[in-house]
């Protein structure tokens, strides 16, 4: 599936979808995450991961 097709299915712009895809998003709406999971037949954990940034204390 192309980004264009996915953006139509999820109802967000290709630009915003690209930001999500490239890991540059700082947040995502639950409704967008639900539509992505529905379109891709996956679970949120398949799309998200947590990465600690260098400035975060341990």
mmCIF file of N, CA, C and O in Angstrom:
data_model
loop_
_atom_site.group_PDB
_atom_site.id
_atom_site.type_symbol
_atom_site.label_atom_id
_atom_site.label_comp_id
_atom_site.label_asym_id
_atom_site.label_seq_id
_atom_site.Cartn_x
_atom_site.Cartn_y
_atom_site.Cartn_z
ATOM 1 N N UNK A 1 0.847 -1.165 0.000
ATOM 2 C CA UNK A 1 0.000 0.000 0.000
ATOM 3 C C UNK A 1 0.903 1.241 0.000
ATOM 4 O O UNK A 1 1.879 1.309 0.736
ATOM 5 N N UNK A 2 0.549 2.212 -0.788
ATOM 6 C CA UNK A 2 1.337 3.437 -0.862
ATOM 7 C C UNK A 2 0.965 4.374 0.288
ATOM 8 O O UNK A 2 -0.101 4.231 0.903
ATOM 9 N N UNK A 3 1.834 5.355 0.560
ATOM 10 C CA UNK A 3 1.514 6.360 1.574
ATOM 11 C C UNK A 3 0.273 7.143 1.185
ATOM 12 O O UNK A 3 -0.538 7.487 2.041
ATOM 13 N N UNK A 4 0.109 7.402 -0.105
ATOM 14 C CA UNK A 4 -1.062 8.138 -0.577
ATOM 15 C C UNK A 4 -2.344 7.365 -0.285
ATOM 16 O O UNK A 4 -3.317 7.925 0.235
ATOM 17 N N UNK A 5 -2.339 6.078 -0.588
ATOM 18 C CA UNK A 5 -3.525 5.261 -0.317
ATOM 19 C C UNK A 5 -3.801 5.184 1.178
ATOM 20 O O UNK A 5 -4.944 5.312 1.617
ATOM 21 N N UNK A 6 -2.752 4.982 1.977
ATOM 22 C CA UNK A 6 -2.928 4.908 3.429
ATOM 23 C C UNK A 6 -3.434 6.238 3.971
ATOM 24 O O UNK A 6 -4.314 6.254 4.835
ATOM 25 N N UNK A 7 -2.922 7.345 3.464
ATOM 26 C CA UNK A 7 -3.379 8.649 3.952
ATOM 27 C C UNK A 7 -4.862 8.852 3.670
ATOM 28 O O UNK A 7 -5.574 9.427 4.490
ATOM 29 N N UNK A 8 -5.333 8.371 2.528
ATOM 30 C CA UNK A 8 -6.770 8.457 2.217
ATOM 31 C C UNK A 8 -7.578 7.576 3.163
ATOM 32 O O UNK A 8 -8.630 8.003 3.646
ATOM 33 N N UNK A 9 -7.106 6.384 3.430
ATOM 34 C CA UNK A 9 -7.834 5.472 4.319
ATOM 35 C C UNK A 9 -7.892 5.999 5.754
ATOM 36 O O UNK A 9 -8.884 5.822 6.445
ATOM 37 N N UNK A 10 -6.804 6.617 6.188
ATOM 38 C CA UNK A 10 -6.701 7.075 7.570
ATOM 39 C C UNK A 10 -7.194 8.518 7.724
ATOM 40 O O UNK A 10 -7.424 8.989 8.820
ATOM 41 N N UNK A 11 -7.355 9.208 6.625
ATOM 42 C CA UNK A 11 -7.857 10.583 6.582
ATOM 43 C C UNK A 11 -6.894 11.577 7.224
ATOM 44 O O UNK A 11 -7.292 12.444 7.998
ATOM 45 N N UNK A 12 -5.600 11.417 6.924
ATOM 46 C CA UNK A 12 -4.606 12.414 7.290
ATOM 47 C C UNK A 12 -3.771 12.713 6.049
ATOM 48 O O UNK A 12 -3.770 11.929 5.096
ATOM 49 N N UNK A 13 -3.078 13.828 6.053
ATOM 50 C CA UNK A 13 -2.308 14.200 4.875
ATOM 51 C C UNK A 13 -1.091 13.300 4.709
ATOM 52 O O UNK A 13 -0.606 12.692 5.673
ATOM 53 N N UNK A 14 -0.601 13.218 3.497
ATOM 54 C CA UNK A 14 0.616 12.445 3.216
ATOM 55 C C UNK A 14 1.783 13.028 4.009
ATOM 56 O O UNK A 14 2.623 12.292 4.515
ATOM 57 N N UNK A 15 1.826 14.348 4.142
ATOM 58 C CA UNK A 15 2.899 14.997 4.899
ATOM 59 C C UNK A 15 2.885 14.531 6.351
ATOM 60 O O UNK A 15 3.921 14.145 6.914
ATOM 61 N N UNK A 16 1.712 14.545 6.990
ATOM 62 C CA UNK A 16 1.621 14.102 8.384
ATOM 63 C C UNK A 16 1.913 12.616 8.520
ATOM 64 O O UNK A 16 2.546 12.184 9.487
ATOM 65 N N UNK A 17 1.482 11.838 7.569
ATOM 66 C CA UNK A 17 1.780 10.408 7.594
ATOM 67 C C UNK A 17 3.280 10.175 7.453
ATOM 68 O O UNK A 17 3.864 9.331 8.130
ATOM 69 N N UNK A 18 3.927 10.948 6.621
ATOM 70 C CA UNK A 18 5.374 10.848 6.449
ATOM 71 C C UNK A 18 6.108 11.226 7.730
ATOM 72 O O UNK A 18 7.099 10.592 8.101
ATOM 73 N N UNK A 19 5.624 12.252 8.428
ATOM 74 C CA UNK A 19 6.211 12.650 9.711
ATOM 75 C C UNK A 19 6.110 11.501 10.707
ATOM 76 O O UNK A 19 7.074 11.203 11.424
ATOM 77 N N UNK A 20 4.967 10.850 10.748
ATOM 78 C CA UNK A 20 4.802 9.690 11.630
ATOM 79 C C UNK A 20 5.734 8.556 11.222
ATOM 80 O O UNK A 20 6.412 7.956 12.061
ATOM 81 N N UNK A 21 5.783 8.279 9.939
ATOM 82 C CA UNK A 21 6.586 7.170 9.411
ATOM 83 C C UNK A 21 8.069 7.353 9.701
ATOM 84 O O UNK A 21 8.770 6.392 10.016
ATOM 85 N N UNK A 22 8.544 8.588 9.614
ATOM 86 C CA UNK A 22 9.966 8.854 9.792
ATOM 87 C C UNK A 22 10.366 9.098 11.241
ATOM 88 O O UNK A 22 11.526 9.402 11.521
ATOM 89 N N UNK A 23 9.411 8.973 12.162
ATOM 90 C CA UNK A 23 9.719 9.109 13.578
ATOM 91 C C UNK A 23 9.917 10.532 14.057
ATOM 92 O O UNK A 23 10.545 10.756 15.087
ATOM 93 N N UNK A 24 9.383 11.508 13.329
ATOM 94 C CA UNK A 24 9.557 12.906 13.710
ATOM 95 C C UNK A 24 8.353 13.476 14.459
ATOM 96 O O UNK A 24 8.388 14.633 14.867
ATOM 97 N N UNK A 25 7.331 12.686 14.659
ATOM 98 C CA UNK A 25 6.142 13.165 15.361
ATOM 99 C C UNK A 25 6.393 13.159 16.863
ATOM 100 O O UNK A 25 7.049 12.267 17.392
ATOM 101 N N UNK A 26 5.862 14.173 17.532
ATOM 102 C CA UNK A 26 5.993 14.247 18.985
ATOM 103 C C UNK A 26 4.762 13.680 19.673
ATOM 104 O O UNK A 26 4.789 13.406 20.866
ATOM 105 N N UNK A 27 3.688 13.516 18.912
ATOM 106 C CA UNK A 27 2.439 13.002 19.472
ATOM 107 C C UNK A 27 1.590 12.427 18.346
ATOM 108 O O UNK A 27 1.825 12.708 17.174
ATOM 109 N N UNK A 28 0.612 11.617 18.740
ATOM 110 C CA UNK A 28 -0.350 11.083 17.787
ATOM 111 C C UNK A 28 -1.692 10.982 18.501
ATOM 112 O O UNK A 28 -1.753 10.600 19.670
ATOM 113 N N UNK A 29 -2.729 11.351 17.823
ATOM 114 C CA UNK A 29 -4.073 11.238 18.399
ATOM 115 C C UNK A 29 -4.462 9.759 18.451
ATOM 116 O O UNK A 29 -4.125 8.993 17.561
ATOM 117 N N UNK A 30 -5.182 9.404 19.507
ATOM 118 C CA UNK A 30 -5.652 8.026 19.612
ATOM 119 C C UNK A 30 -6.535 7.658 18.431
ATOM 120 O O UNK A 30 -6.474 6.536 17.928
ATOM 121 N N UNK A 31 -7.341 8.607 17.962
ATOM 122 C CA UNK A 31 -8.224 8.314 16.829
ATOM 123 C C UNK A 31 -7.406 8.015 15.571
ATOM 124 O O UNK A 31 -7.764 7.131 14.789
ATOM 125 N N UNK A 32 -6.301 8.727 15.376
ATOM 126 C CA UNK A 32 -5.422 8.462 14.229
ATOM 127 C C UNK A 32 -4.759 7.112 14.376
ATOM 128 O O UNK A 32 -4.685 6.338 13.418
ATOM 129 N N UNK A 33 -4.288 6.806 15.582
ATOM 130 C CA UNK A 33 -3.669 5.511 15.839
ATOM 131 C C UNK A 33 -4.660 4.381 15.596
ATOM 132 O O UNK A 33 -4.311 3.367 14.970
ATOM 133 N N UNK A 34 -5.897 4.552 16.022
ATOM 134 C CA UNK A 34 -6.919 3.524 15.788
ATOM 135 C C UNK A 34 -7.175 3.331 14.300
ATOM 136 O O UNK A 34 -7.282 2.201 13.828
ATOM 137 N N UNK A 35 -7.249 4.430 13.537
ATOM 138 C CA UNK A 35 -7.487 4.313 12.093
ATOM 139 C C UNK A 35 -6.300 3.666 11.383
ATOM 140 O O UNK A 35 -6.481 2.873 10.454
ATOM 141 N N UNK A 36 -5.073 3.987 11.822
ATOM 142 C CA UNK A 36 -3.891 3.341 11.253
ATOM 143 C C UNK A 36 -3.920 1.837 11.517
ATOM 144 O O UNK A 36 -3.665 1.035 10.616
ATOM 145 N N UNK A 37 -4.212 1.466 12.752
ATOM 146 C CA UNK A 37 -4.270 0.039 13.100
ATOM 147 C C UNK A 37 -5.355 -0.677 12.309
ATOM 148 O O UNK A 37 -5.154 -1.811 11.863
ATOM 149 N N UNK A 38 -6.480 -0.015 12.129
ATOM 150 C CA UNK A 38 -7.563 -0.610 11.350
ATOM 151 C C UNK A 38 -7.143 -0.800 9.896
ATOM 152 O O UNK A 38 -7.344 -1.868 9.320
ATOM 153 N N UNK A 39 -6.535 0.213 9.307
ATOM 154 C CA UNK A 39 -6.126 0.155 7.894
ATOM 155 C C UNK A 39 -5.010 -0.865 7.671
ATOM 156 O O UNK A 39 -4.950 -1.506 6.624
ATOM 157 N N UNK A 40 -4.120 -1.003 8.653
ATOM 158 C CA UNK A 40 -2.970 -1.899 8.502
ATOM 159 C C UNK A 40 -3.176 -3.258 9.157
ATOM 160 O O UNK A 40 -2.285 -4.107 9.119
ATOM 161 N N UNK A 41 -4.339 -3.455 9.791
ATOM 162 C CA UNK A 41 -4.663 -4.706 10.479
ATOM 163 C C UNK A 41 -3.543 -5.083 11.457
ATOM 164 O O UNK A 41 -2.935 -6.139 11.356
ATOM 165 N N UNK A 42 -3.276 -4.149 12.385
ATOM 166 C CA UNK A 42 -2.212 -4.374 13.360
ATOM 167 C C UNK A 42 -2.630 -3.834 14.719
ATOM 168 O O UNK A 42 -3.736 -3.321 14.874
ATOM 169 N N UNK A 43 -1.745 -3.945 15.684
ATOM 170 C CA UNK A 43 -1.950 -3.433 17.038
ATOM 171 C C UNK A 43 -1.069 -2.202 17.239
ATOM 172 O O UNK A 43 -0.036 -2.052 16.574
ATOM 173 N N UNK A 44 -1.441 -1.302 18.173
ATOM 174 C CA UNK A 44 -0.623 -0.110 18.414
ATOM 175 C C UNK A 44 0.849 -0.431 18.693
ATOM 176 O O UNK A 44 1.739 0.280 18.232
ATOM 177 N N UNK A 45 1.109 -1.492 19.414
ATOM 178 C CA UNK A 45 2.486 -1.883 19.712
ATOM 179 C C UNK A 45 3.295 -2.250 18.476
ATOM 180 O O UNK A 45 4.523 -2.232 18.512
ATOM 181 N N UNK A 46 2.617 -2.564 17.393
ATOM 182 C CA UNK A 46 3.314 -2.856 16.136
ATOM 183 C C UNK A 46 3.826 -1.573 15.474
ATOM 184 O O UNK A 46 4.724 -1.628 14.638
ATOM 185 N N UNK A 47 3.253 -0.434 15.860
ATOM 186 C CA UNK A 47 3.593 0.841 15.238
ATOM 187 C C UNK A 47 4.446 1.742 16.127
ATOM 188 O O UNK A 47 5.145 2.614 15.628
ATOM 189 N N UNK A 48 4.363 1.554 17.436
ATOM 190 C CA UNK A 48 5.021 2.454 18.376
ATOM 191 C C UNK A 48 6.145 1.760 19.129
ATOM 192 O O UNK A 48 6.077 0.565 19.390
ATOM 193 N N UNK A 49 7.144 2.567 19.515
ATOM 194 C CA UNK A 49 8.179 2.074 20.418
ATOM 195 C C UNK A 49 8.679 3.256 21.229
ATOM 196 O O UNK A 49 8.600 4.409 20.801
ATOM 197 N N UNK A 50 9.200 2.970 22.398
ATOM 198 C CA UNK A 50 9.723 3.996 23.278
ATOM 199 C C UNK A 50 11.231 4.025 23.160
ATOM 200 O O UNK A 50 11.888 2.988 23.243
ATOM 201 N N UNK A 51 11.773 5.223 22.957
ATOM 202 C CA UNK A 51 13.214 5.405 22.924
ATOM 203 C C UNK A 51 13.590 6.527 23.861
ATOM 204 O O UNK A 51 13.067 7.634 23.740
ATOM 205 N N UNK A 52 14.477 6.239 24.767
ATOM 206 C CA UNK A 52 14.943 7.250 25.703
ATOM 207 C C UNK A 52 15.859 8.232 24.974
ATOM 208 O O UNK A 52 16.723 7.815 24.209
ATOM 209 N N UNK A 53 15.651 9.525 25.195
ATOM 210 C CA UNK A 53 16.509 10.530 24.574
ATOM 211 C C UNK A 53 17.726 10.775 25.476
ATOM 212 O O UNK A 53 17.674 10.517 26.670
ATOM 213 N N UNK A 54 18.837 11.237 24.908
ATOM 214 C CA UNK A 54 20.061 11.434 25.693
ATOM 215 C C UNK A 54 19.895 12.364 26.888
ATOM 216 O O UNK A 54 20.585 12.214 27.889
ATOM 217 N N UNK A 55 18.977 13.325 26.834
ATOM 218 C CA UNK A 55 18.813 14.277 27.927
ATOM 219 C C UNK A 55 17.941 13.767 29.061
ATOM 220 O O UNK A 55 17.765 14.436 30.063
ATOM 221 N N UNK A 56 17.385 12.549 28.924
ATOM 222 C CA UNK A 56 16.542 11.994 29.991
ATOM 223 C C UNK A 56 17.425 11.321 31.039
ATOM 224 O O UNK A 56 18.314 10.544 30.728
ATOM 225 N N UNK A 57 17.145 11.640 32.287
ATOM 226 C CA UNK A 57 17.901 11.021 33.390
ATOM 227 C C UNK A 57 17.445 9.582 33.592
ATOM 228 O O UNK A 57 16.314 9.222 33.338
ATOM 229 N N UNK A 58 18.367 8.747 34.015
ATOM 230 C CA UNK A 58 18.030 7.334 34.262
ATOM 231 C C UNK A 58 17.581 7.104 35.665
ATOM 232 O O UNK A 58 17.743 7.829 36.556
#
